[in-house]
Amino acid sequence: HVDYFDGGSWSDGFSDGRFSARQRTYEHKRFSGLYYTPQMIVNGKHQTLGHNRANAFNAIDHSLKLSAKVAVSVRQVKKEDGSIAVNACTLGKFENAALCVALVENGINRRITGGENKGRVLSMDNVVLDFKCIELAGLTGHEFSFDLKKATGKKQRNLSAVAFVQRTDNMDVLGAQATRIHWQTREEENPEPDTKPERIADDT
């Protein structure tokens, strides 16, 4: 979630300035003048309104028919109190590329305490909790560690790590893989009020 809507009576609890900067990078390197919400970018090449289901599914279907140029693997390697780690590896030919891993969560329910959605309980999937990238000099494996500080009020959290290789010059995605993360907490299952009121209105 981007952070440029935060302020006033509400703030998105999952927003991050790094995610806003990433959207600006797409605008600078790929989609000149196209910087808005809700914006969906598929495979680094296609952009559309996030709520335009037809365009989104067409872009996804088209991308799934293409062969990956780089093989990517990702697996969970350890779990500690409040954090997890995954190992991501690449195989293939590439240049000007970065290895990126996003920690995402499905099935988040949040009771919104301010803003235009005040009083509603919003259900969210594929929420990016954290995102990390390293530039690649060749075939490599790298361990990525993530803190799980964003509590979602669930005993069992539906977490995944999504790893992909992306060109740094034109933002093309060359290959990707996702894996489930095994995690369990002792928190209550009822949706808890967000201490930072949210506006859930974007895909970026």
mmCIF file of C-alpha atoms in Angstrom:
data_model
loop_
_atom_site.group_PDB
_atom_site.id
_atom_site.type_symbol
_atom_site.label_atom_id
_atom_site.label_comp_id
_atom_site.label_asym_id
_atom_site.label_seq_id
_atom_site.Cartn_x
_atom_site.Cartn_y
_atom_site.Cartn_z
ATOM 1 C CA HIS A 1 0.000 0.000 0.000
ATOM 2 C CA VAL A 2 1.265 3.467 -0.873
ATOM 3 C CA ASP A 3 1.533 6.157 1.781
ATOM 4 C CA TYR A 4 0.657 9.343 -0.095
ATOM 5 C CA PHE A 5 -2.973 9.202 1.052
ATOM 6 C CA ASP A 6 -1.978 9.114 4.732
ATOM 7 C CA GLY A 7 -2.738 12.112 6.879
ATOM 8 C CA GLY A 8 -5.586 14.001 8.496
ATOM 9 C CA SER A 9 -8.018 11.757 10.358
ATOM 10 C CA TRP A 10 -6.702 8.431 9.051
ATOM 11 C CA SER A 11 -3.637 6.534 7.918
ATOM 12 C CA ASP A 12 -3.231 3.162 6.179
ATOM 13 C CA GLY A 13 -1.715 0.729 8.666
ATOM 14 C CA PHE A 14 0.027 -1.178 5.867
ATOM 15 C CA SER A 15 1.328 1.812 3.906
ATOM 16 C CA ASP A 16 5.045 2.338 3.393
ATOM 17 C CA GLY A 17 7.031 5.067 1.692
ATOM 18 C CA ARG A 18 9.142 2.406 -0.031
ATOM 19 C CA PHE A 19 6.059 1.124 -1.845
ATOM 20 C CA SER A 20 5.219 4.639 -3.047
ATOM 21 C CA ALA A 21 8.813 5.021 -4.270
ATOM 22 C CA ARG A 22 8.543 1.724 -6.143
ATOM 23 C CA GLN A 23 5.435 2.964 -7.951
ATOM 24 C CA ARG A 24 7.319 6.132 -8.900
ATOM 25 C CA THR A 25 10.142 3.971 -10.283
ATOM 26 C CA TYR A 26 7.651 2.265 -12.595
ATOM 27 C CA GLU A 27 6.385 5.673 -13.709
ATOM 28 C CA HIS A 28 9.931 6.877 -14.388
ATOM 29 C CA LYS A 29 11.260 3.777 -16.161
ATOM 30 C CA ARG A 30 8.225 2.241 -17.848
ATOM 31 C CA PHE A 31 4.947 4.152 -17.755
ATOM 32 C CA SER A 32 5.735 7.814 -18.294
ATOM 33 C CA GLY A 33 3.055 10.013 -16.738
ATOM 34 C CA LEU A 34 1.032 7.058 -15.397
ATOM 35 C CA TYR A 35 1.082 7.330 -11.608
ATOM 36 C CA TYR A 36 -2.245 6.852 -9.866
ATOM 37 C CA THR A 37 -4.311 4.592 -7.635
ATOM 38 C CA PRO A 38 -5.686 2.031 -7.868
ATOM 39 C CA GLN A 39 -2.980 0.939 -10.326
ATOM 40 C CA MET A 40 -2.148 -2.697 -11.096
ATOM 41 C CA ILE A 41 1.102 -3.617 -12.833
ATOM 42 C CA VAL A 42 1.417 -7.152 -14.213
ATOM 43 C CA ASN A 43 4.783 -8.770 -14.950
ATOM 44 C CA GLY A 44 6.422 -5.351 -14.981
ATOM 45 C CA LYS A 45 5.023 -4.703 -18.480
ATOM 46 C CA HIS A 46 1.282 -4.098 -18.354
ATOM 47 C CA GLN A 47 -0.559 -1.541 -16.254
ATOM 48 C CA THR A 48 -4.287 -1.082 -15.733
ATOM 49 C CA LEU A 49 -6.829 0.235 -13.278
ATOM 50 C CA GLY A 50 -6.818 -2.064 -10.281
ATOM 51 C CA HIS A 51 -10.597 -2.416 -10.311
ATOM 52 C CA ASN A 52 -10.791 -3.231 -14.043
ATOM 53 C CA ARG A 53 -11.131 -6.997 -13.683
ATOM 54 C CA ALA A 54 -11.307 -7.715 -17.421
ATOM 55 C CA ASN A 55 -8.062 -5.901 -18.206
ATOM 56 C CA ALA A 56 -6.351 -7.365 -15.149
ATOM 57 C CA PHE A 57 -7.285 -10.961 -15.984
ATOM 58 C CA ASN A 58 -6.309 -10.483 -19.642
ATOM 59 C CA ALA A 59 -2.875 -9.183 -18.631
ATOM 60 C CA ILE A 60 -2.387 -12.037 -16.163
ATOM 61 C CA ASP A 61 -3.497 -14.692 -18.672
ATOM 62 C CA HIS A 62 -1.152 -13.255 -21.305
ATOM 63 C CA SER A 63 1.783 -13.257 -18.882
ATOM 64 C CA LEU A 64 1.146 -16.837 -17.746
ATOM 65 C CA LYS A 65 1.455 -18.041 -21.347
ATOM 66 C CA LEU A 66 5.017 -16.705 -21.581
ATOM 67 C CA SER A 67 8.024 -18.832 -20.647
ATOM 68 C CA ALA A 68 10.111 -17.612 -17.736
ATOM 69 C CA LYS A 69 13.556 -16.372 -18.740
ATOM 70 C CA VAL A 70 15.002 -17.044 -15.288
ATOM 71 C CA ALA A 71 14.227 -19.918 -12.919
ATOM 72 C CA VAL A 72 13.533 -18.747 -9.378
ATOM 73 C CA SER A 73 13.145 -20.853 -6.253
ATOM 74 C CA VAL A 74 12.240 -19.751 -2.732
ATOM 75 C CA ARG A 75 11.838 -21.683 0.510
ATOM 76 C CA GLN A 76 11.508 -20.949 4.192
ATOM 77 C CA VAL A 77 14.756 -21.727 6.024
ATOM 78 C CA LYS A 78 14.045 -20.725 9.609
ATOM 79 C CA LYS A 79 11.514 -19.220 11.950
ATOM 80 C CA GLU A 80 12.239 -17.343 15.148
ATOM 81 C CA ASP A 81 10.172 -15.403 17.642
ATOM 82 C CA GLY A 82 8.807 -12.453 15.683
ATOM 83 C CA SER A 83 10.715 -13.094 12.446
ATOM 84 C CA ILE A 84 11.127 -15.511 9.547
ATOM 85 C CA ALA A 85 13.778 -16.088 6.880
ATOM 86 C CA VAL A 86 13.607 -17.437 3.334
ATOM 87 C CA ASN A 87 16.265 -18.428 0.837
ATOM 88 C CA ALA A 88 15.782 -17.375 -2.794
ATOM 89 C CA CYS A 89 17.909 -18.684 -5.684
ATOM 90 C CA THR A 90 18.125 -17.902 -9.405
ATOM 91 C CA LEU A 91 19.163 -19.859 -12.496
ATOM 92 C CA GLY A 92 19.316 -18.468 -16.030
ATOM 93 C CA LYS A 93 20.799 -15.694 -18.156
ATOM 94 C CA PHE A 94 20.125 -12.093 -17.194
ATOM 95 C CA GLU A 95 21.723 -8.683 -16.799
ATOM 96 C CA ASN A 96 20.765 -5.433 -15.102
ATOM 97 C CA ALA A 97 18.536 -7.390 -12.746
ATOM 98 C CA ALA A 98 17.527 -7.575 -9.102
ATOM 99 C CA LEU A 99 16.271 -10.431 -6.940
ATOM 100 C CA CYS A 100 13.227 -9.302 -4.971
ATOM 101 C CA VAL A 101 11.170 -10.974 -2.245
ATOM 102 C CA ALA A 102 7.819 -9.743 -0.943
ATOM 103 C CA LEU A 103 6.301 -11.032 2.292
ATOM 104 C CA VAL A 104 2.525 -11.044 1.741
ATOM 105 C CA GLU A 105 -0.509 -12.011 3.786
ATOM 106 C CA ASN A 106 -4.022 -13.132 2.847
ATOM 107 C CA GLY A 107 -7.203 -13.105 4.880
ATOM 108 C CA ILE A 108 -6.574 -9.922 6.848
ATOM 109 C CA ASN A 109 -9.656 -8.409 8.510
ATOM 110 C CA ARG A 110 -9.391 -4.895 9.900
ATOM 111 C CA ARG A 111 -11.984 -2.793 11.672
ATOM 112 C CA ILE A 112 -11.469 0.731 10.347
ATOM 113 C CA THR A 113 -11.696 3.478 12.967
ATOM 114 C CA GLY A 114 -11.430 6.581 10.783
ATOM 115 C CA GLY A 115 -11.565 7.996 7.273
ATOM 116 C CA GLU A 116 -14.089 7.253 4.535
ATOM 117 C CA ASN A 117 -14.385 3.583 5.588
ATOM 118 C CA LYS A 118 -14.909 4.299 9.296
ATOM 119 C CA GLY A 119 -16.947 1.592 11.013
ATOM 120 C CA ARG A 120 -16.395 -1.041 8.315
ATOM 121 C CA VAL A 121 -14.467 -4.300 8.598
ATOM 122 C CA LEU A 122 -12.392 -4.678 5.434
ATOM 123 C CA SER A 123 -11.122 -8.032 4.169
ATOM 124 C CA MET A 124 -7.807 -7.901 2.314
ATOM 125 C CA ASP A 125 -5.643 -10.383 0.414
ATOM 126 C CA ASN A 126 -2.085 -10.227 -0.919
ATOM 127 C CA VAL A 127 -1.151 -7.384 1.408
ATOM 128 C CA VAL A 128 2.582 -6.693 1.196
ATOM 129 C CA LEU A 129 3.998 -6.553 4.719
ATOM 130 C CA ASP A 130 7.622 -6.112 3.668
ATOM 131 C CA PHE A 131 9.648 -5.987 0.457
ATOM 132 C CA LYS A 132 13.373 -6.426 -0.158
ATOM 133 C CA CYS A 133 15.623 -6.424 -3.251
ATOM 134 C CA ILE A 134 19.286 -7.025 -4.027
ATOM 135 C CA GLU A 135 20.994 -6.305 -7.329
ATOM 136 C CA LEU A 136 22.361 -9.420 -9.021
ATOM 137 C CA ALA A 137 25.824 -9.855 -10.503
ATOM 138 C CA GLY A 138 25.164 -13.439 -11.613
ATOM 139 C CA LEU A 139 23.533 -16.672 -10.514
ATOM 140 C CA THR A 140 23.074 -16.477 -6.781
ATOM 141 C CA GLY A 141 21.217 -17.484 -3.666
ATOM 142 C CA HIS A 142 20.413 -15.073 -0.891
ATOM 143 C CA GLU A 143 18.729 -15.229 2.502
ATOM 144 C CA PHE A 144 16.073 -12.630 3.274
ATOM 145 C CA SER A 145 14.876 -12.011 6.842
ATOM 146 C CA PHE A 146 11.561 -10.391 7.743
ATOM 147 C CA ASP A 147 10.128 -9.107 11.007
ATOM 148 C CA LEU A 148 6.483 -9.910 11.684
ATOM 149 C CA LYS A 149 5.609 -6.811 13.657
ATOM 150 C CA LYS A 150 2.333 -6.042 11.895
ATOM 151 C CA ALA A 151 -0.153 -8.015 14.007
ATOM 152 C CA THR A 152 -3.355 -9.023 12.246
ATOM 153 C CA GLY A 153 -5.302 -10.510 15.152
ATOM 154 C CA LYS A 154 -5.198 -14.125 13.924
ATOM 155 C CA LYS A 155 -3.802 -17.238 15.573
ATOM 156 C CA GLN A 156 -2.735 -18.679 12.223
ATOM 157 C CA ARG A 157 -1.470 -16.217 9.646
ATOM 158 C CA ASN A 158 -1.790 -16.967 5.925
ATOM 159 C CA LEU A 159 1.656 -15.797 4.851
ATOM 160 C CA SER A 160 3.609 -16.326 1.643
ATOM 161 C CA ALA A 161 6.963 -15.244 0.263
ATOM 162 C CA VAL A 162 6.957 -14.183 -3.395
ATOM 163 C CA ALA A 163 10.383 -14.128 -5.058
ATOM 164 C CA PHE A 164 11.069 -12.754 -8.520
ATOM 165 C CA VAL A 165 13.877 -11.497 -10.733
ATOM 166 C CA GLN A 166 13.242 -8.105 -12.310
ATOM 167 C CA ARG A 167 15.277 -6.022 -14.728
ATOM 168 C CA THR A 168 16.375 -2.742 -13.197
ATOM 169 C CA ASP A 169 16.356 -0.815 -16.481
ATOM 170 C CA ASN A 170 12.858 -1.499 -17.871
ATOM 171 C CA MET A 171 11.204 -3.344 -14.909
ATOM 172 C CA ASP A 172 10.472 -6.558 -16.867
ATOM 173 C CA VAL A 173 9.882 -9.559 -14.589
ATOM 174 C CA LEU A 174 12.000 -12.490 -15.811
ATOM 175 C CA GLY A 175 10.821 -15.252 -13.480
ATOM 176 C CA ALA A 176 9.017 -15.791 -10.183
ATOM 177 C CA GLN A 177 7.971 -18.314 -7.563
ATOM 178 C CA ALA A 178 5.982 -18.205 -4.313
ATOM 179 C CA THR A 179 5.951 -20.398 -1.217
ATOM 180 C CA ARG A 180 3.718 -20.632 1.838
ATOM 181 C CA ILE A 181 5.184 -19.517 5.150
ATOM 182 C CA HIS A 182 4.389 -21.614 8.212
ATOM 183 C CA TRP A 183 3.536 -19.348 11.122
ATOM 184 C CA GLN A 184 1.259 -19.386 14.142
ATOM 185 C CA THR A 185 0.662 -16.848 16.913
ATOM 186 C CA ARG A 186 -1.256 -16.794 20.162
ATOM 187 C CA GLU A 187 -3.304 -13.744 19.297
ATOM 188 C CA GLU A 188 -7.083 -13.645 19.360
ATOM 189 C CA GLU A 189 -8.954 -14.338 16.123
ATOM 190 C CA ASN A 190 -11.451 -11.455 16.319
ATOM 191 C CA PRO A 191 -10.586 -8.471 14.115
ATOM 192 C CA GLU A 192 -8.806 -5.879 16.196
ATOM 193 C CA PRO A 193 -9.154 -2.127 15.658
ATOM 194 C CA ASP A 194 -6.256 -0.676 13.748
ATOM 195 C CA THR A 195 -4.318 1.880 15.730
ATOM 196 C CA LYS A 196 -3.717 3.683 12.443
ATOM 197 C CA PRO A 197 -7.080 4.083 10.645
ATOM 198 C CA GLU A 198 -6.819 2.788 7.083
ATOM 199 C CA ARG A 199 -8.029 3.657 3.638
ATOM 200 C CA ILE A 200 -7.809 0.479 1.594
ATOM 201 C CA ALA A 201 -8.096 1.902 -1.885
ATOM 202 C CA ASP A 202 -5.086 0.823 -3.895
ATOM 203 C CA ASP A 203 -3.259 -2.168 -5.343
ATOM 204 C CA THR A 204 0.167 -0.579 -5.340
#
